[in-house]
């Protein structure tokens, strides 16, 4: 017991330092929205500066520490000014990847300067032991660290609670929109916070270096527990962050002392971080969530001509020229490229940042060696088994993704890779693996390097085709829909969690194939290369190459150490070239700042441009389709297909049910958004819902579609009670809705936005989609919507190329295309011109009259509602104030009063009409 206490007290000091590190993360995140993955590297930088000044230059310890802290602060400012400021307003994913660029640059900078041998630094704190009770003692320095941690945390708390700087930071943190409008002021706030964040990292690094030893792996490893602590505080709260850090450190110390299991410290950190995140996570972002732009995706249309061309070129190089050094370099690069294909699926298509892909590849390698060491399993079967066995591991990761997104997910996956590294891969022994043979032919790369390389290239091509197929398939559309807008995806019936699990599963299998091929490359296998830093690097290179393109990995693979880039540098330099990782990091930063879509997209654009120029001079080029990036996924727009042709069959149609709300109440804190509302929408009718702003109309839609739970009452669809079902289930039951804020899928074309809505109710078959993606046409409901809303000409345009008004139309069409029994439209007419309003009215009427659906129409335009609806309900302050025939509601005194305050009825009606015309 006393021993236990001693361990606990011993852990408090380092825990406090971890807390400081975490506070730096929180400061930066609060003020700029950047989850700074480079923070651990910044701490390492502080540690090295301190060591260099105190141990090498002989400066007094305290002075060295002070300089290290200030220098780290300045580096923080540089990061803000050079990298983060140009990225202001970008998607969280983009900012996170920007910080990865910084991480790589600092990391390789330190490696180039100080090498990888661990250093030991002298502590500025006095050493010696203090007895605390019955012969148990702790180091004085540990207690002092705790004191320092508490003092600094208290100082920060005071700074942020009482100073103008602190209150402005809070304002910026709580209202990102205000931050955007503040402009320069928010820049200064960001600079201040980045300085403080950097200084905290430097302080923690300088103080921890003597305790934990100074080496890059250890220091960088601190980022995971520090991120865990920061997330425990919700990236907002200072005290909770410190508490989280202490808990993590204590758990780590206790588990390593009591459990004899390799990597148990990392594992316990992981478990605690996951537990904290799961307690905090939200499964669907709430209404305030604004999706930001993400890297462009290729179309997934394969160019067989280009593929054949490159395959022939590659074959000629390998088999005719037989350059030994190049064969080896290309092999290294191609193996990494296969793992990067998995990043295209998970991060490019599905938008989930995974920093564990190389770890998953490592799992594949482990399965391969374990299998072959136990039984004589043929190579191809090993490949298959390893891929299949890695899928569940990826799916477990996806379970995390279901409750969290973006930054938290990146942390979880990173932590997962760290755990794998500390446990399954930590065994430094060399394992042996037999030579790969296929149908008796030996592909062993020692004897037949050309054969093995050709095999790897063929595997890459096959997987590349599968990944491109996925992009064009219904599963792929779902992935892209989830990436673009989880709320809207759920509302049309996509099971968001399952979709993410599918993406993780496919990506894991691809990564595992890469890992198996890594393992078979040489008869002697070690697992230690499958570290988390490699996973981070590979994400970086994929982004540089183009996250959304199958060609992305082919470009990104150049940066792999020992690969094509290294070989190229060797040819040019003749000397060992160690700067390649640095170039990779800088390339990532430049990519993020200049063109986030990556080089594939740039090349595609350039090739199209050159071709357009040439075709003016050379007429024979004119008729052929515009060529784009080399490789499998060049960008080509498919010729617009007409909307005629055999439509896909409609889903259920007979027996449309009516929607019934009974006694539904909702409150948000003190706001009573809905009070005892009852309402019925019957098939074949349009039910108008009017009321002033804040009356609770959108809340009613949220209750019916499942985004907001009701406190009392029931919601029925026909005789089925739906108010306890998840969002997607209600969509399958037949509830369709539009959103006031549109919530389209920005990366999909209009056609695909409609298609994804029409397909959402069908079961998915991923394997078929990887091999043979089926073309589905628009269903009857979608075709009708397209016809009524005159969308024929825009079907093949991407959403972000449309005007706001047209996007509104698409949002309506998507709701109609979902083929739901009940269609709920939230202020569809706002922002539409008169002609479009007429079209809208006709389309809505047709939904009820021709298709017999139940339509609930929320609208501010009273004329439109009255002209279109069969029944109108008026809400005010969450209560139904009138319901009945349009004419009845229009002349109802309370309705008039709620729109205008008490005036004479006639004036009110006139005013209502005028008011709505202004909107
Ligand atoms: P309407 O669509 O009729 O304009 P809403 O349904 O959007 O009105 O809002 C009704 C009331 O509920 C408003 O007072 C609004 O501020 C409040 N409200 C809506 N959503 C939330 C939420 N997520 N959290 C807190 N209050 C909310
Ligand atoms: Mg509303």
PDB file of N, CA, C and O in Angstrom, residues 858-912:
ATOM      1  N   UNK A 858     -42.560  23.845 -44.267  1.00  0.00           N
ATOM      2  CA  UNK A 858     -42.317  25.031 -43.436  1.00  0.00           C
ATOM      3  C   UNK A 858     -41.975  26.170 -44.375  1.00  0.00           C
ATOM      4  O   UNK A 858     -41.126  26.016 -45.248  1.00  0.00           O
ATOM      5  N   UNK A 859     -42.642  27.287 -44.238  1.00  0.00           N
ATOM      6  CA  UNK A 859     -42.339  28.371 -45.155  1.00  0.00           C
ATOM      7  C   UNK A 859     -42.664  29.726 -44.528  1.00  0.00           C
ATOM      8  O   UNK A 859     -43.607  29.869 -43.775  1.00  0.00           O
ATOM      9  N   UNK A 860     -41.828  30.704 -44.854  1.00  0.00           N
ATOM     10  CA  UNK A 860     -42.086  32.069 -44.415  1.00  0.00           C
ATOM     11  C   UNK A 860     -43.007  32.798 -45.386  1.00  0.00           C
ATOM     12  O   UNK A 860     -43.713  33.723 -45.024  1.00  0.00           O
ATOM     13  N   UNK A 861     -42.924  32.372 -46.628  1.00  0.00           N
ATOM     14  CA  UNK A 861     -43.727  33.008 -47.674  1.00  0.00           C
ATOM     15  C   UNK A 861     -45.183  32.560 -47.509  1.00  0.00           C
ATOM     16  O   UNK A 861     -45.573  31.489 -47.959  1.00  0.00           O
ATOM     17  N   UNK A 862     -45.945  33.388 -46.830  1.00  0.00           N
ATOM     18  CA  UNK A 862     -47.306  32.987 -46.467  1.00  0.00           C
ATOM     19  C   UNK A 862     -48.143  32.719 -47.722  1.00  0.00           C
ATOM     20  O   UNK A 862     -48.906  31.755 -47.772  1.00  0.00           O
ATOM     21  N   UNK A 863     -47.957  33.544 -48.737  1.00  0.00           N
ATOM     22  CA  UNK A 863     -48.737  33.331 -49.965  1.00  0.00           C
ATOM     23  C   UNK A 863     -48.476  31.946 -50.542  1.00  0.00           C
ATOM     24  O   UNK A 863     -49.402  31.237 -50.931  1.00  0.00           O
ATOM     25  N   UNK A 864     -47.191  31.606 -50.566  1.00  0.00           N
ATOM     26  CA  UNK A 864     -46.821  30.311 -51.119  1.00  0.00           C
ATOM     27  C   UNK A 864     -47.438  29.181 -50.304  1.00  0.00           C
ATOM     28  O   UNK A 864     -48.010  28.244 -50.851  1.00  0.00           O
ATOM     29  N   UNK A 865     -47.336  29.282 -48.988  1.00  0.00           N
ATOM     30  CA  UNK A 865     -47.887  28.236 -48.129  1.00  0.00           C
ATOM     31  C   UNK A 865     -49.384  28.113 -48.341  1.00  0.00           C
ATOM     32  O   UNK A 865     -49.915  27.015 -48.516  1.00  0.00           O
ATOM     33  N   UNK A 866     -50.035  29.263 -48.317  1.00  0.00           N
ATOM     34  CA  UNK A 866     -51.494  29.238 -48.412  1.00  0.00           C
ATOM     35  C   UNK A 866     -51.925  28.663 -49.750  1.00  0.00           C
ATOM     36  O   UNK A 866     -52.897  27.915 -49.841  1.00  0.00           O
ATOM     37  N   UNK A 867     -51.180  29.008 -50.812  1.00  0.00           N
ATOM     38  CA  UNK A 867     -51.574  28.542 -52.137  1.00  0.00           C
ATOM     39  C   UNK A 867     -51.281  27.056 -52.319  1.00  0.00           C
ATOM     40  O   UNK A 867     -51.953  26.379 -53.090  1.00  0.00           O
ATOM     41  N   UNK A 868     -50.273  26.556 -51.621  1.00  0.00           N
ATOM     42  CA  UNK A 868     -49.834  25.187 -51.867  1.00  0.00           C
ATOM     43  C   UNK A 868     -50.461  24.174 -50.911  1.00  0.00           C
ATOM     44  O   UNK A 868     -50.630  23.013 -51.257  1.00  0.00           O
ATOM     45  N   UNK A 869     -50.785  24.627 -49.673  1.00  0.00           N
ATOM     46  CA  UNK A 869     -51.169  23.655 -48.645  1.00  0.00           C
ATOM     47  C   UNK A 869     -52.654  23.335 -48.646  1.00  0.00           C
ATOM     48  O   UNK A 869     -53.484  24.151 -49.034  1.00  0.00           O
ATOM     49  N   UNK A 870     -52.950  22.139 -48.135  1.00  0.00           N
ATOM     50  CA  UNK A 870     -54.339  21.765 -47.881  1.00  0.00           C
ATOM     51  C   UNK A 870     -54.721  22.133 -46.455  1.00  0.00           C
ATOM     52  O   UNK A 870     -55.860  22.487 -46.181  1.00  0.00           O
ATOM     53  N   UNK A 871     -53.750  21.988 -45.568  1.00  0.00           N
ATOM     54  CA  UNK A 871     -53.963  22.303 -44.163  1.00  0.00           C
ATOM     55  C   UNK A 871     -52.787  23.151 -43.714  1.00  0.00           C
ATOM     56  O   UNK A 871     -51.673  22.958 -44.193  1.00  0.00           O
ATOM     57  N   UNK A 872     -53.034  24.111 -42.826  1.00  0.00           N
ATOM     58  CA  UNK A 872     -51.938  24.935 -42.316  1.00  0.00           C
ATOM     59  C   UNK A 872     -51.991  24.927 -40.793  1.00  0.00           C
ATOM     60  O   UNK A 872     -53.063  24.987 -40.192  1.00  0.00           O
ATOM     61  N   UNK A 873     -50.791  24.810 -40.188  1.00  0.00           N
ATOM     62  CA  UNK A 873     -50.699  24.926 -38.735  1.00  0.00           C
ATOM     63  C   UNK A 873     -49.778  26.092 -38.425  1.00  0.00           C
ATOM     64  O   UNK A 873     -48.743  26.252 -39.068  1.00  0.00           O
ATOM     65  N   UNK A 874     -50.180  26.923 -37.466  1.00  0.00           N
ATOM     66  CA  UNK A 874     -49.336  28.044 -37.068  1.00  0.00           C
ATOM     67  C   UNK A 874     -48.785  27.781 -35.677  1.00  0.00           C
ATOM     68  O   UNK A 874     -49.514  27.391 -34.767  1.00  0.00           O
ATOM     69  N   UNK A 875     -47.465  27.977 -35.546  1.00  0.00           N
ATOM     70  CA  UNK A 875     -46.793  27.793 -34.255  1.00  0.00           C
ATOM     71  C   UNK A 875     -46.338  29.150 -33.747  1.00  0.00           C
ATOM     72  O   UNK A 875     -45.960  30.023 -34.530  1.00  0.00           O
ATOM     73  N   UNK A 876     -46.357  29.336 -32.444  1.00  0.00           N
ATOM     74  CA  UNK A 876     -45.674  30.481 -31.850  1.00  0.00           C
ATOM     75  C   UNK A 876     -45.207  30.080 -30.464  1.00  0.00           C
ATOM     76  O   UNK A 876     -45.953  29.443 -29.717  1.00  0.00           O
ATOM     77  N   UNK A 877     -43.987  30.439 -30.117  1.00  0.00           N
ATOM     78  CA  UNK A 877     -43.390  30.038 -28.841  1.00  0.00           C
ATOM     79  C   UNK A 877     -43.607  28.548 -28.570  1.00  0.00           C
ATOM     80  O   UNK A 877     -43.923  28.155 -27.457  1.00  0.00           O
ATOM     81  N   UNK A 878     -43.464  27.762 -29.597  1.00  0.00           N
ATOM     82  CA  UNK A 878     -43.549  26.324 -29.420  1.00  0.00           C
ATOM     83  C   UNK A 878     -44.946  25.768 -29.237  1.00  0.00           C
ATOM     84  O   UNK A 878     -45.111  24.579 -28.972  1.00  0.00           O
ATOM     85  N   UNK A 879     -45.959  26.578 -29.349  1.00  0.00           N
ATOM     86  CA  UNK A 879     -47.335  26.072 -29.188  1.00  0.00           C
ATOM     87  C   UNK A 879     -48.111  26.265 -30.479  1.00  0.00           C
ATOM     88  O   UNK A 879     -47.888  27.236 -31.199  1.00  0.00           O
ATOM     89  N   UNK A 880     -49.035  25.349 -30.713  1.00  0.00           N
ATOM     90  CA  UNK A 880     -49.913  25.491 -31.875  1.00  0.00           C
ATOM     91  C   UNK A 880     -50.943  26.558 -31.548  1.00  0.00           C
ATOM     92  O   UNK A 880     -51.661  26.465 -30.554  1.00  0.00           O
ATOM     93  N   UNK A 881     -50.984  27.626 -32.358  1.00  0.00           N
ATOM     94  CA  UNK A 881     -51.970  28.661 -32.080  1.00  0.00           C
ATOM     95  C   UNK A 881     -53.161  28.594 -33.024  1.00  0.00           C
ATOM     96  O   UNK A 881     -54.221  29.116 -32.732  1.00  0.00           O
ATOM     97  N   UNK A 882     -52.970  27.945 -34.155  1.00  0.00           N
ATOM     98  CA  UNK A 882     -54.118  27.777 -35.047  1.00  0.00           C
ATOM     99  C   UNK A 882     -53.814  26.637 -35.995  1.00  0.00           C
ATOM    100  O   UNK A 882     -52.660  26.384 -36.333  1.00  0.00           O
ATOM    101  N   UNK A 883     -54.861  25.938 -36.420  1.00  0.00           N
ATOM    102  CA  UNK A 883     -54.660  24.866 -37.376  1.00  0.00           C
ATOM    103  C   UNK A 883     -55.951  24.683 -38.150  1.00  0.00           C
ATOM    104  O   UNK A 883     -57.041  24.821 -37.594  1.00  0.00           O
ATOM    105  N   UNK A 884     -55.832  24.402 -39.437  1.00  0.00           N
ATOM    106  CA  UNK A 884     -57.034  24.200 -40.216  1.00  0.00           C
ATOM    107  C   UNK A 884     -56.829  24.600 -41.668  1.00  0.00           C
ATOM    108  O   UNK A 884     -55.686  24.642 -42.150  1.00  0.00           O
ATOM    109  N   UNK A 885     -57.915  24.903 -42.345  1.00  0.00           N
ATOM    110  CA  UNK A 885     -57.841  25.301 -43.747  1.00  0.00           C
ATOM    111  C   UNK A 885     -57.060  26.611 -43.859  1.00  0.00           C
ATOM    112  O   UNK A 885     -57.098  27.428 -42.945  1.00  0.00           O
ATOM    113  N   UNK A 886     -56.322  26.797 -44.981  1.00  0.00           N
ATOM    114  CA  UNK A 886     -55.486  27.989 -45.127  1.00  0.00           C
ATOM    115  C   UNK A 886     -56.233  29.295 -44.822  1.00  0.00           C
ATOM    116  O   UNK A 886     -55.718  30.147 -44.092  1.00  0.00           O
ATOM    117  N   UNK A 887     -57.429  29.438 -45.374  1.00  0.00           N
ATOM    118  CA  UNK A 887     -58.140  30.696 -45.200  1.00  0.00           C
ATOM    119  C   UNK A 887     -58.456  30.935 -43.718  1.00  0.00           C
ATOM    120  O   UNK A 887     -58.318  32.052 -43.210  1.00  0.00           O
ATOM    121  N   UNK A 888     -58.798  29.857 -43.037  1.00  0.00           N
ATOM    122  CA  UNK A 888     -59.117  29.945 -41.622  1.00  0.00           C
ATOM    123  C   UNK A 888     -57.904  30.434 -40.831  1.00  0.00           C
ATOM    124  O   UNK A 888     -57.987  31.355 -40.011  1.00  0.00           O
ATOM    125  N   UNK A 889     -56.734  29.818 -41.082  1.00  0.00           N
ATOM    126  CA  UNK A 889     -55.529  30.170 -40.317  1.00  0.00           C
ATOM    127  C   UNK A 889     -55.089  31.583 -40.639  1.00  0.00           C
ATOM    128  O   UNK A 889     -54.681  32.344 -39.774  1.00  0.00           O
ATOM    129  N   UNK A 890     -55.218  31.934 -41.915  1.00  0.00           N
ATOM    130  CA  UNK A 890     -54.761  33.247 -42.334  1.00  0.00           C
ATOM    131  C   UNK A 890     -55.507  34.363 -41.616  1.00  0.00           C
ATOM    132  O   UNK A 890     -54.938  35.414 -41.336  1.00  0.00           O
ATOM    133  N   UNK A 891     -56.755  34.122 -41.344  1.00  0.00           N
ATOM    134  CA  UNK A 891     -57.535  35.197 -40.725  1.00  0.00           C
ATOM    135  C   UNK A 891     -57.626  35.038 -39.207  1.00  0.00           C
ATOM    136  O   UNK A 891     -58.327  35.784 -38.545  1.00  0.00           O
ATOM    137  N   UNK A 892     -56.892  34.059 -38.683  1.00  0.00           N
ATOM    138  CA  UNK A 892     -56.950  33.824 -37.246  1.00  0.00           C
ATOM    139  C   UNK A 892     -56.266  34.977 -36.494  1.00  0.00           C
ATOM    140  O   UNK A 892     -55.133  35.337 -36.805  1.00  0.00           O
ATOM    141  N   UNK A 893     -56.928  35.568 -35.515  1.00  0.00           N
ATOM    142  CA  UNK A 893     -56.378  36.748 -34.850  1.00  0.00           C
ATOM    143  C   UNK A 893     -55.004  36.495 -34.205  1.00  0.00           C
ATOM    144  O   UNK A 893     -54.118  37.339 -34.303  1.00  0.00           O
ATOM    145  N   UNK A 894     -54.828  35.332 -33.609  1.00  0.00           N
ATOM    146  CA  UNK A 894     -53.542  35.091 -32.939  1.00  0.00           C
ATOM    147  C   UNK A 894     -52.400  34.984 -33.938  1.00  0.00           C
ATOM    148  O   UNK A 894     -51.269  35.372 -33.658  1.00  0.00           O
ATOM    149  N   UNK A 895     -52.722  34.438 -35.104  1.00  0.00           N
ATOM    150  CA  UNK A 895     -51.697  34.336 -36.139  1.00  0.00           C
ATOM    151  C   UNK A 895     -51.283  35.728 -36.576  1.00  0.00           C
ATOM    152  O   UNK A 895     -50.091  36.052 -36.681  1.00  0.00           O
ATOM    153  N   UNK A 896     -52.267  36.552 -36.802  1.00  0.00           N
ATOM    154  CA  UNK A 896     -51.979  37.918 -37.214  1.00  0.00           C
ATOM    155  C   UNK A 896     -51.180  38.629 -36.132  1.00  0.00           C
ATOM    156  O   UNK A 896     -50.181  39.298 -36.406  1.00  0.00           O
ATOM    157  N   UNK A 897     -51.574  38.418 -34.889  1.00  0.00           N
ATOM    158  CA  UNK A 897     -50.890  39.082 -33.784  1.00  0.00           C
ATOM    159  C   UNK A 897     -49.449  38.598 -33.671  1.00  0.00           C
ATOM    160  O   UNK A 897     -48.532  39.381 -33.463  1.00  0.00           O
ATOM    161  N   UNK A 898     -49.234  37.305 -33.862  1.00  0.00           N
ATOM    162  CA  UNK A 898     -47.881  36.805 -33.659  1.00  0.00           C
ATOM    163  C   UNK A 898     -46.945  37.281 -34.760  1.00  0.00           C
ATOM    164  O   UNK A 898     -45.744  37.393 -34.568  1.00  0.00           O
ATOM    165  N   UNK A 899     -47.497  37.560 -35.915  1.00  0.00           N
ATOM    166  CA  UNK A 899     -46.647  38.097 -36.972  1.00  0.00           C
ATOM    167  C   UNK A 899     -46.382  39.567 -36.761  1.00  0.00           C
ATOM    168  O   UNK A 899     -45.370  40.101 -37.166  1.00  0.00           O
ATOM    169  N   UNK A 900     -47.325  40.275 -36.142  1.00  0.00           N
ATOM    170  CA  UNK A 900     -47.249  41.731 -36.209  1.00  0.00           C
ATOM    171  C   UNK A 900     -47.527  42.485 -34.928  1.00  0.00           C
ATOM    172  O   UNK A 900     -47.405  43.691 -34.884  1.00  0.00           O
ATOM    173  N   UNK A 901     -47.911  41.800 -33.886  1.00  0.00           N
ATOM    174  CA  UNK A 901     -48.400  42.531 -32.722  1.00  0.00           C
ATOM    175  C   UNK A 901     -49.836  42.911 -33.004  1.00  0.00           C
ATOM    176  O   UNK A 901     -50.326  42.770 -34.131  1.00  0.00           O
ATOM    177  N   UNK A 902     -50.549  43.383 -31.988  1.00  0.00           N
ATOM    178  CA  UNK A 902     -51.977  43.599 -32.154  1.00  0.00           C
ATOM    179  C   UNK A 902     -52.275  44.829 -33.003  1.00  0.00           C
ATOM    180  O   UNK A 902     -51.982  45.951 -32.634  1.00  0.00           O
ATOM    181  N   UNK A 903     -52.818  44.611 -34.156  1.00  0.00           N
ATOM    182  CA  UNK A 903     -53.341  45.684 -35.013  1.00  0.00           C
ATOM    183  C   UNK A 903     -54.604  45.145 -35.642  1.00  0.00           C
ATOM    184  O   UNK A 903     -54.948  43.978 -35.457  1.00  0.00           O
ATOM    185  N   UNK A 904     -55.244  45.957 -36.407  1.00  0.00           N
ATOM    186  CA  UNK A 904     -56.494  45.483 -36.995  1.00  0.00           C
ATOM    187  C   UNK A 904     -56.206  44.358 -37.986  1.00  0.00           C
ATOM    188  O   UNK A 904     -55.159  44.322 -38.627  1.00  0.00           O
ATOM    189  N   UNK A 905     -57.132  43.448 -38.096  1.00  0.00           N
ATOM    190  CA  UNK A 905     -56.935  42.254 -38.912  1.00  0.00           C
ATOM    191  C   UNK A 905     -56.550  42.577 -40.335  1.00  0.00           C
ATOM    192  O   UNK A 905     -55.630  41.985 -40.899  1.00  0.00           O
ATOM    193  N   UNK A 906     -57.250  43.535 -40.901  1.00  0.00           N
ATOM    194  CA  UNK A 906     -57.028  43.813 -42.313  1.00  0.00           C
ATOM    195  C   UNK A 906     -55.598  44.313 -42.556  1.00  0.00           C
ATOM    196  O   UNK A 906     -54.897  43.831 -43.442  1.00  0.00           O
ATOM    197  N   UNK A 907     -55.159  45.254 -41.683  1.00  0.00           N
ATOM    198  CA  UNK A 907     -53.789  45.754 -41.787  1.00  0.00           C
ATOM    199  C   UNK A 907     -52.784  44.618 -41.670  1.00  0.00           C
ATOM    200  O   UNK A 907     -51.796  44.550 -42.392  1.00  0.00           O
ATOM    201  N   UNK A 908     -53.078  43.748 -40.715  1.00  0.00           N
ATOM    202  CA  UNK A 908     -52.155  42.650 -40.468  1.00  0.00           C
ATOM    203  C   UNK A 908     -52.005  41.775 -41.702  1.00  0.00           C
ATOM    204  O   UNK A 908     -50.890  41.435 -42.096  1.00  0.00           O
ATOM    205  N   UNK A 909     -53.097  41.435 -42.317  1.00  0.00           N
ATOM    206  CA  UNK A 909     -53.037  40.574 -43.492  1.00  0.00           C
ATOM    207  C   UNK A 909     -52.226  41.247 -44.590  1.00  0.00           C
ATOM    208  O   UNK A 909     -51.357  40.644 -45.223  1.00  0.00           O
ATOM    209  N   UNK A 910     -52.481  42.548 -44.775  1.00  0.00           N
ATOM    210  CA  UNK A 910     -51.724  43.271 -45.796  1.00  0.00           C
ATOM    211  C   UNK A 910     -50.238  43.269 -45.448  1.00  0.00           C
ATOM    212  O   UNK A 910     -49.380  42.982 -46.281  1.00  0.00           O
ATOM    213  N   UNK A 911     -49.971  43.546 -44.164  1.00  0.00           N
ATOM    214  CA  UNK A 911     -48.577  43.608 -43.751  1.00  0.00           C
ATOM    215  C   UNK A 911     -47.888  42.255 -43.916  1.00  0.00           C
ATOM    216  O   UNK A 911     -46.743  42.183 -44.345  1.00  0.00           O
ATOM    217  N   UNK A 912     -48.615  41.197 -43.585  1.00  0.00           N
ATOM    218  CA  UNK A 912     -48.045  39.860 -43.745  1.00  0.00           C
ATOM    219  C   UNK A 912     -47.643  39.649 -45.193  1.00  0.00           C
ATOM    220  O   UNK A 912     -46.545  39.198 -45.512  1.00  0.00           O
TER     221      UNK A 912
END
